[in-house]
Amino acid sequence: MEELYSYVATVNRKWDEATAVLDKCYANLKPLQLQAAKLIILEEKFYDLLYSENISMALRLLREEFPNTTAVRDKRASMIRMLFMDKNQLAQVPETARFRSKSDRRRLVVKVQQVLPATFILPPARLEQLLNQAHATQVSRCRVHMSRETSEGLQAADVFVDHSCQKHSTRFYLNTQALTLNDHKFEVWCVEFSPDGSLLASCSKSTRIFIHSVIPGGEKVELLHLLSGYDNADVVSCISWSNDSNLLAVACSEQAPFDIMVFAAKEGRMLRTINNLPNSLFTTCAFFNAPNYFLIVGDERGHLQIC
């Protein structure tokens, strides 16, 4: 709140009020920070007095308010010389005309804020941001909250109560069966959503790989591709999506001469295969969680290989 008062006072050329507000905040500021902020305001107050041809008050400011330290000695000497300039000469000095309008003085406020610590300055709509963060945290901790958001941001009523979903009142509760897929004819070994949530991959003992497209909202899926493995594959042991949801890696144990197949899932075609290590079989695979297509595969003898 004090920072707001300082902002209003500075924009409206109430220099004494602005410095008084800063003085009240000494407990929250380091001495050098307080001095730097006041120095900016006092300098602009001096130029404002010169512009108003109030030379006596400008001289008094230099004597009583403006610091007389080594760090600002050159600045102080320059300001003293300005006391003996007429209005035409002052007009040639850029510093005296930087913040004449109200919009210019808003830039002056920004200059003051730059020397103050971030913990002292409240950004716009900070309370609204904090409330939204608190609500999002409560929702993330709700084990029953499964439904998508139907509105943007925090609603007024959400401020007065903690977020809570009742098990009996939501059809998106974890134990509720929303959809059954009967595409596989053999036991399903692996199932996994793509990172972007748009595709669902599932594999069965028959090495048939189903790619389903997820309807917006996540309540329904539609078959997109049926990817066929190889007849001599025995077990589908693992699947993994690339970070951008474009590629799907499938590990099929007991398949010679290779165990890993990589598909372009959205196009429904195989891109490459990865051969077995000598005297060993790959059993698992995983894409790196990064914007690349690096793949790490592991075999039954404890070896890892990056492809």
Tab-separated table of C-alpha atoms in Angstrom:
chain	number	residue	atom	x	y	z
A	1	MET	CA	0.000	0.000	0.000
A	2	GLU	CA	2.838	2.397	0.788
A	3	GLU	CA	4.301	1.714	-2.645
A	4	LEU	CA	0.929	2.714	-4.165
A	5	TYR	CA	0.907	6.011	-2.252
A	6	SER	CA	4.429	6.725	-3.485
A	7	TYR	CA	3.325	6.020	-7.057
A	8	VAL	CA	0.365	8.431	-6.855
A	9	ALA	CA	2.439	11.158	-5.218
A	10	THR	CA	5.190	10.905	-7.837
A	11	VAL	CA	2.822	10.969	-10.801
A	12	ASN	CA	1.064	14.053	-9.380
A	13	ARG	CA	4.339	15.927	-8.636
A	14	LYS	CA	3.864	15.722	-4.874
A	15	TRP	CA	7.564	15.212	-4.275
A	16	ASP	CA	7.540	15.734	-0.511
A	17	GLU	CA	4.773	13.166	-0.071
A	18	ALA	CA	6.660	10.680	-2.238
A	19	THR	CA	9.864	10.980	-0.195
A	20	ALA	CA	7.859	10.843	3.059
A	21	VAL	CA	6.317	7.541	1.987
A	22	LEU	CA	9.769	6.137	1.263
A	23	ASP	CA	10.998	7.294	4.680
A	24	LYS	CA	8.152	5.346	6.314
A	25	CYS	CA	9.367	2.199	4.585
A	26	TYR	CA	12.911	2.332	5.948
A	27	ALA	CA	12.368	-0.929	7.838
A	28	ASN	CA	11.735	-2.780	4.560
A	29	LEU	CA	14.581	-1.203	2.586
A	30	LYS	CA	18.329	-1.238	2.844
A	31	PRO	CA	19.919	2.207	3.394
A	32	LEU	CA	21.434	2.274	-0.096
A	33	GLN	CA	18.099	1.330	-1.686
A	34	LEU	CA	16.273	4.049	0.230
A	35	GLN	CA	18.910	6.626	-0.649
A	36	ALA	CA	18.888	5.697	-4.355
A	37	ALA	CA	15.083	5.979	-4.589
A	38	LYS	CA	14.983	9.317	-2.756
A	39	LEU	CA	17.828	10.648	-4.903
A	40	ILE	CA	15.799	10.090	-8.086
A	41	ILE	CA	12.778	11.914	-6.636
A	42	LEU	CA	14.827	14.808	-5.184
A	43	GLU	CA	16.611	15.321	-8.487
A	44	GLU	CA	13.308	15.548	-10.343
A	45	LYS	CA	11.932	17.875	-7.641
A	46	PHE	CA	14.934	20.149	-8.247
A	47	TYR	CA	14.281	20.257	-12.006
A	48	ASP	CA	10.603	20.944	-11.355
A	49	LEU	CA	11.510	23.935	-9.153
A	50	LEU	CA	13.861	25.279	-11.813
A	51	TYR	CA	11.169	24.901	-14.467
A	52	SER	CA	8.815	26.894	-12.218
A	53	GLU	CA	11.590	29.524	-11.737
A	54	ASN	CA	11.547	28.925	-7.983
A	55	ILE	CA	15.307	29.333	-7.629
A	56	SER	CA	15.307	29.938	-3.877
A	57	MET	CA	13.536	26.643	-3.122
A	58	ALA	CA	15.824	24.821	-5.555
A	59	LEU	CA	18.843	26.219	-3.688
A	60	ARG	CA	17.294	25.218	-0.367
A	61	LEU	CA	16.780	21.672	-1.666
A	62	LEU	CA	20.481	21.396	-2.496
A	63	ARG	CA	21.463	22.726	0.907
A	64	GLU	CA	19.074	20.770	3.126
A	65	GLU	CA	17.777	17.688	1.299
A	66	PHE	CA	20.113	16.610	-1.482
A	67	PRO	CA	22.961	14.405	-0.178
A	68	ASN	CA	26.465	15.836	-0.189
A	69	THR	CA	28.432	12.635	-0.689
A	70	THR	CA	31.313	11.661	-2.911
A	71	ALA	CA	29.096	9.394	-4.998
A	72	VAL	CA	26.900	12.294	-6.182
A	73	ARG	CA	29.489	15.081	-6.110
A	74	ASP	CA	29.535	15.541	-9.894
A	75	LYS	CA	25.737	15.483	-10.096
A	76	ARG	CA	25.470	18.054	-7.310
A	77	ALA	CA	28.016	20.346	-9.010
A	78	SER	CA	26.060	20.145	-12.266
A	79	MET	CA	22.829	21.048	-10.465
A	80	ILE	CA	24.492	24.061	-8.793
A	81	ARG	CA	25.546	25.375	-12.218
A	82	MET	CA	21.940	25.111	-13.375
A	83	LEU	CA	20.912	27.604	-10.683
A	84	PHE	CA	22.668	30.338	-12.688
A	85	MET	CA	21.122	29.444	-16.049
A	86	ASP	CA	18.196	31.280	-17.605
A	87	LYS	CA	15.178	29.447	-19.005
A	88	ASN	CA	16.585	29.241	-22.537
A	89	GLN	CA	19.815	27.726	-21.264
A	90	LEU	CA	17.917	25.236	-19.102
A	91	ALA	CA	15.938	24.180	-22.154
A	92	GLN	CA	19.208	22.931	-23.641
A	93	VAL	CA	19.773	20.585	-20.685
A	94	PRO	CA	18.021	17.247	-21.441
A	95	GLU	CA	17.594	16.260	-17.784
A	96	THR	CA	15.334	19.197	-16.982
A	97	ALA	CA	12.616	18.216	-19.468
A	98	ARG	CA	12.501	14.427	-19.158
A	99	PHE	CA	9.414	14.052	-16.959
A	100	ARG	CA	7.251	17.091	-17.570
A	101	SER	CA	3.954	15.366	-18.432
A	102	LYS	CA	1.995	12.911	-16.280
A	103	SER	CA	2.711	10.067	-18.699
A	104	ASP	CA	6.422	10.919	-18.512
A	105	ARG	CA	6.281	10.805	-14.725
A	106	ARG	CA	4.932	7.272	-14.933
A	107	ARG	CA	8.269	6.427	-16.520
A	108	LEU	CA	9.895	8.158	-13.565
A	109	VAL	CA	8.013	5.781	-11.261
A	110	VAL	CA	9.425	2.848	-13.223
A	111	LYS	CA	12.898	4.304	-12.737
A	112	VAL	CA	12.311	4.474	-8.975
A	113	GLN	CA	10.977	0.903	-8.925
A	114	GLN	CA	14.134	-0.364	-10.619
A	115	VAL	CA	16.240	0.540	-7.566
A	116	LEU	CA	13.787	-1.013	-5.101
A	117	PRO	CA	13.711	-4.750	-4.262
A	118	ALA	CA	11.081	-6.907	-5.930
A	119	THR	CA	9.704	-7.901	-2.518
A	120	PHE	CA	8.799	-4.276	-1.841
A	121	ILE	CA	6.888	-3.675	-5.069
A	122	LEU	CA	3.465	-5.181	-5.672
A	123	PRO	CA	2.770	-5.917	-9.359
A	124	PRO	CA	-0.668	-5.203	-10.867
A	125	ALA	CA	-3.487	-7.547	-9.788
A	126	ARG	CA	-1.229	-9.276	-7.275
A	127	LEU	CA	-4.134	-10.220	-4.990
A	128	GLU	CA	-6.012	-11.772	-7.903
A	129	GLN	CA	-2.914	-13.771	-8.848
A	130	LEU	CA	-2.505	-15.057	-5.301
A	131	LEU	CA	-6.157	-16.108	-5.100
A	132	ASN	CA	-5.918	-17.936	-8.422
A	133	GLN	CA	-2.765	-19.710	-7.271
A	134	ALA	CA	-4.408	-20.734	-3.997
A	135	HIS	CA	-7.445	-22.100	-5.836
A	136	ALA	CA	-5.283	-23.971	-8.371
A	137	THR	CA	-3.296	-25.533	-5.528
A	138	GLN	CA	-6.464	-26.722	-3.799
A	139	VAL	CA	-7.777	-28.211	-7.052
A	140	SER	CA	-4.471	-29.998	-7.699
A	141	ARG	CA	-4.664	-31.624	-4.253
A	142	CYS	CA	-8.251	-32.793	-4.723
A	143	ARG	CA	-8.117	-36.524	-5.434
A	144	VAL	CA	-11.656	-36.524	-6.822
A	145	HIS	CA	-11.294	-33.553	-9.183
A	146	MET	CA	-11.264	-35.149	-12.641
A	147	SER	CA	-13.450	-32.821	-14.748
A	148	ARG	CA	-12.048	-30.248	-17.157
A	149	GLU	CA	-12.414	-26.566	-16.333
A	150	THR	CA	-15.588	-25.097	-17.812
A	151	SER	CA	-14.749	-21.464	-17.054
A	152	GLU	CA	-11.700	-19.259	-17.027
A	153	GLY	CA	-10.067	-18.154	-13.815
A	154	LEU	CA	-11.372	-17.948	-10.287
A	155	GLN	CA	-15.075	-17.444	-9.652
A	156	ALA	CA	-16.322	-15.065	-6.951
A	157	ALA	CA	-17.835	-17.849	-4.849
A	158	ASP	CA	-14.528	-19.734	-4.806
A	159	VAL	CA	-13.003	-17.091	-2.523
A	160	PHE	CA	-15.250	-17.917	0.431
A	161	VAL	CA	-14.813	-21.690	0.675
A	162	ASP	CA	-12.010	-24.184	0.183
A	163	HIS	CA	-12.302	-26.243	-2.992
A	164	SER	CA	-13.819	-29.683	-2.481
A	165	CYS	CA	-15.336	-32.275	-4.829
A	166	GLN	CA	-17.772	-34.771	-3.313
A	167	LYS	CA	-17.398	-38.369	-4.503
A	168	HIS	CA	-21.132	-38.886	-4.815
A	169	SER	CA	-21.750	-35.654	-6.746
A	170	THR	CA	-19.311	-35.944	-9.658
A	171	ARG	CA	-19.544	-38.392	-12.541
A	172	PHE	CA	-15.817	-37.900	-13.124
A	173	TYR	CA	-14.872	-39.635	-9.892
A	174	LEU	CA	-11.964	-42.025	-10.336
A	175	ASN	CA	-14.033	-45.179	-9.751
A	176	THR	CA	-16.720	-44.261	-12.281
A	177	GLN	CA	-16.656	-46.258	-15.535
A	178	ALA	CA	-17.137	-43.787	-18.381
A	179	LEU	CA	-16.159	-45.821	-21.474
A	180	THR	CA	-15.295	-49.392	-22.454
A	181	LEU	CA	-13.145	-50.303	-25.486
A	182	ASN	CA	-13.448	-53.793	-26.976
A	183	ASP	CA	-10.904	-53.560	-29.793
A	184	HIS	CA	-8.364	-56.024	-28.383
A	185	LYS	CA	-9.130	-59.734	-28.611
A	186	PHE	CA	-6.232	-60.800	-26.359
A	187	GLU	CA	-5.022	-59.616	-22.988
A	188	VAL	CA	-3.792	-56.004	-22.985
A	189	TRP	CA	-0.178	-55.546	-21.891
A	190	CYS	CA	0.423	-51.785	-22.258
A	191	VAL	CA	-1.707	-48.654	-22.452
A	192	GLU	CA	-0.551	-45.029	-22.393
A	193	PHE	CA	-1.812	-41.540	-23.322
A	194	SER	CA	0.408	-39.279	-25.429
A	195	PRO	CA	1.970	-36.309	-23.567
A	196	ASP	CA	-0.405	-33.829	-25.232
A	197	GLY	CA	-3.415	-35.986	-24.314
A	198	SER	CA	-4.649	-36.246	-27.906
A	199	LEU	CA	-3.851	-39.924	-28.545
A	200	LEU	CA	-4.182	-43.214	-26.677
A	201	ALA	CA	-1.937	-46.169	-27.512
A	202	SER	CA	-2.613	-49.732	-26.386
A	203	CYS	CA	-0.902	-53.051	-27.133
A	204	SER	CA	-1.958	-56.627	-26.583
A	205	LYS	CA	-0.286	-60.029	-26.605
A	206	SER	CA	-1.135	-60.289	-30.297
A	207	THR	CA	1.307	-57.384	-31.003
A	208	ARG	CA	-1.546	-55.382	-32.506
A	209	ILE	CA	-1.113	-51.710	-31.604
A	210	PHE	CA	-4.230	-49.557	-31.468
A	211	ILE	CA	-3.978	-45.773	-31.725
A	212	HIS	CA	-7.121	-43.963	-30.605
A	213	SER	CA	-7.833	-40.269	-31.020
A	214	VAL	CA	-9.119	-38.623	-27.840
A	215	ILE	CA	-12.220	-36.480	-28.373
A	216	PRO	CA	-11.854	-33.000	-26.761
A	217	GLY	CA	-13.000	-33.313	-23.166
A	218	GLY	CA	-11.548	-36.798	-22.743
A	219	GLU	CA	-14.921	-38.535	-22.449
A	220	LYS	CA	-14.703	-40.499	-25.723
A	221	VAL	CA	-12.052	-41.915	-28.057
A	222	GLU	CA	-12.139	-42.959	-31.712
A	223	LEU	CA	-9.947	-45.507	-33.469
A	224	LEU	CA	-7.353	-43.706	-35.594
A	225	HIS	CA	-4.824	-46.386	-36.644
A	226	LEU	CA	-4.203	-50.093	-36.222
A	227	LEU	CA	-0.455	-50.711	-36.314
A	228	SER	CA	0.572	-54.285	-36.964
A	229	GLY	CA	3.605	-55.787	-35.285
A	230	TYR	CA	5.387	-58.851	-36.591
A	231	ASP	CA	3.990	-62.354	-36.414
A	232	ASN	CA	7.102	-63.756	-34.740
A	233	ALA	CA	6.909	-61.240	-31.886
A	234	ASP	CA	6.072	-62.968	-28.646
A	235	VAL	CA	5.376	-60.274	-26.066
A	236	VAL	CA	4.757	-56.519	-26.217
A	237	SER	CA	6.555	-55.469	-23.055
A	238	CYS	CA	6.652	-51.667	-23.220
A	239	ILE	CA	5.513	-48.588	-25.151
A	240	SER	CA	6.756	-44.996	-24.938
A	241	TRP	CA	5.672	-41.677	-26.474
A	242	SER	CA	8.071	-39.001	-27.679
A	243	ASN	CA	7.853	-35.640	-25.920
A	244	ASP	CA	5.976	-34.020	-28.842
A	245	SER	CA	3.496	-36.937	-29.129
A	246	ASN	CA	4.540	-37.673	-32.729
A	247	LEU	CA	6.438	-40.944	-32.284
A	248	LEU	CA	5.597	-44.172	-30.474
A	249	ALA	CA	8.261	-46.724	-29.557
A	250	VAL	CA	7.190	-50.328	-28.944
A	251	ALA	CA	9.328	-53.033	-27.326
A	252	CYS	CA	8.533	-56.583	-28.478
A	253	SER	CA	10.518	-59.286	-26.723
A	254	GLU	CA	11.566	-62.492	-28.495
A	255	GLN	CA	11.477	-60.804	-31.904
A	256	ALA	CA	14.467	-61.385	-34.202
A	257	PRO	CA	16.517	-59.645	-35.448
A	258	PHE	CA	15.074	-56.587	-33.670
A	259	ASP	CA	12.953	-55.852	-30.603
A	260	ILE	CA	12.137	-52.131	-30.875
A	261	MET	CA	9.774	-50.614	-33.436
A	262	VAL	CA	9.291	-46.849	-33.803
A	263	PHE	CA	6.071	-45.604	-35.412
A	264	ALA	CA	4.861	-42.226	-36.635
A	265	ALA	CA	1.710	-42.543	-34.571
A	266	LYS	CA	-0.370	-39.800	-36.178
A	267	GLU	CA	0.427	-41.093	-39.675
A	268	GLY	CA	0.119	-44.759	-38.788
A	269	ARG	CA	3.405	-45.964	-40.334
A	270	MET	CA	6.625	-47.545	-39.107
A	271	LEU	CA	9.728	-45.340	-39.224
A	272	ARG	CA	12.534	-47.644	-38.068
A	273	THR	CA	13.520	-50.685	-36.068
A	274	ILE	CA	16.329	-51.127	-33.523
A	275	ASN	CA	18.321	-54.364	-33.649
A	276	ASN	CA	18.975	-56.546	-30.628
A	277	LEU	CA	22.284	-56.558	-28.829
A	278	PRO	CA	24.380	-59.717	-29.383
A	279	ASN	CA	23.071	-62.609	-27.279
A	280	SER	CA	20.436	-60.411	-25.643
A	281	LEU	CA	16.903	-59.107	-26.154
A	282	PHE	CA	15.494	-55.644	-25.509
A	283	THR	CA	12.726	-55.605	-22.911
A	284	THR	CA	11.920	-51.923	-22.344
A	285	CYS	CA	12.271	-48.473	-23.938
A	286	ALA	CA	11.638	-44.811	-23.142
A	287	PHE	CA	11.919	-41.528	-25.027
A	288	PHE	CA	13.827	-38.666	-23.428
A	289	ASN	CA	11.621	-35.962	-21.896
A	290	ALA	CA	13.159	-33.332	-24.178
A	291	PRO	CA	12.528	-31.745	-27.606
A	292	ASN	CA	14.419	-34.504	-29.434
A	293	TYR	CA	13.906	-38.123	-30.429
A	294	PHE	CA	16.583	-39.766	-28.289
A	295	LEU	CA	15.458	-43.188	-27.121
A	296	ILE	CA	16.924	-45.302	-24.334
A	297	VAL	CA	16.394	-49.063	-24.458
A	298	GLY	CA	17.211	-51.775	-21.924
A	299	ASP	CA	17.821	-55.482	-22.347
A	300	GLU	CA	17.407	-58.632	-20.271
A	301	ARG	CA	21.068	-58.598	-19.208
A	302	GLY	CA	20.927	-55.172	-17.569
A	303	HIS	CA	22.406	-53.145	-20.451
A	304	LEU	CA	21.113	-49.713	-21.509
A	305	GLN	CA	21.603	-48.249	-24.973
A	306	ILE	CA	20.833	-44.714	-26.197
A	307	CYS	CA	19.598	-44.596	-29.792
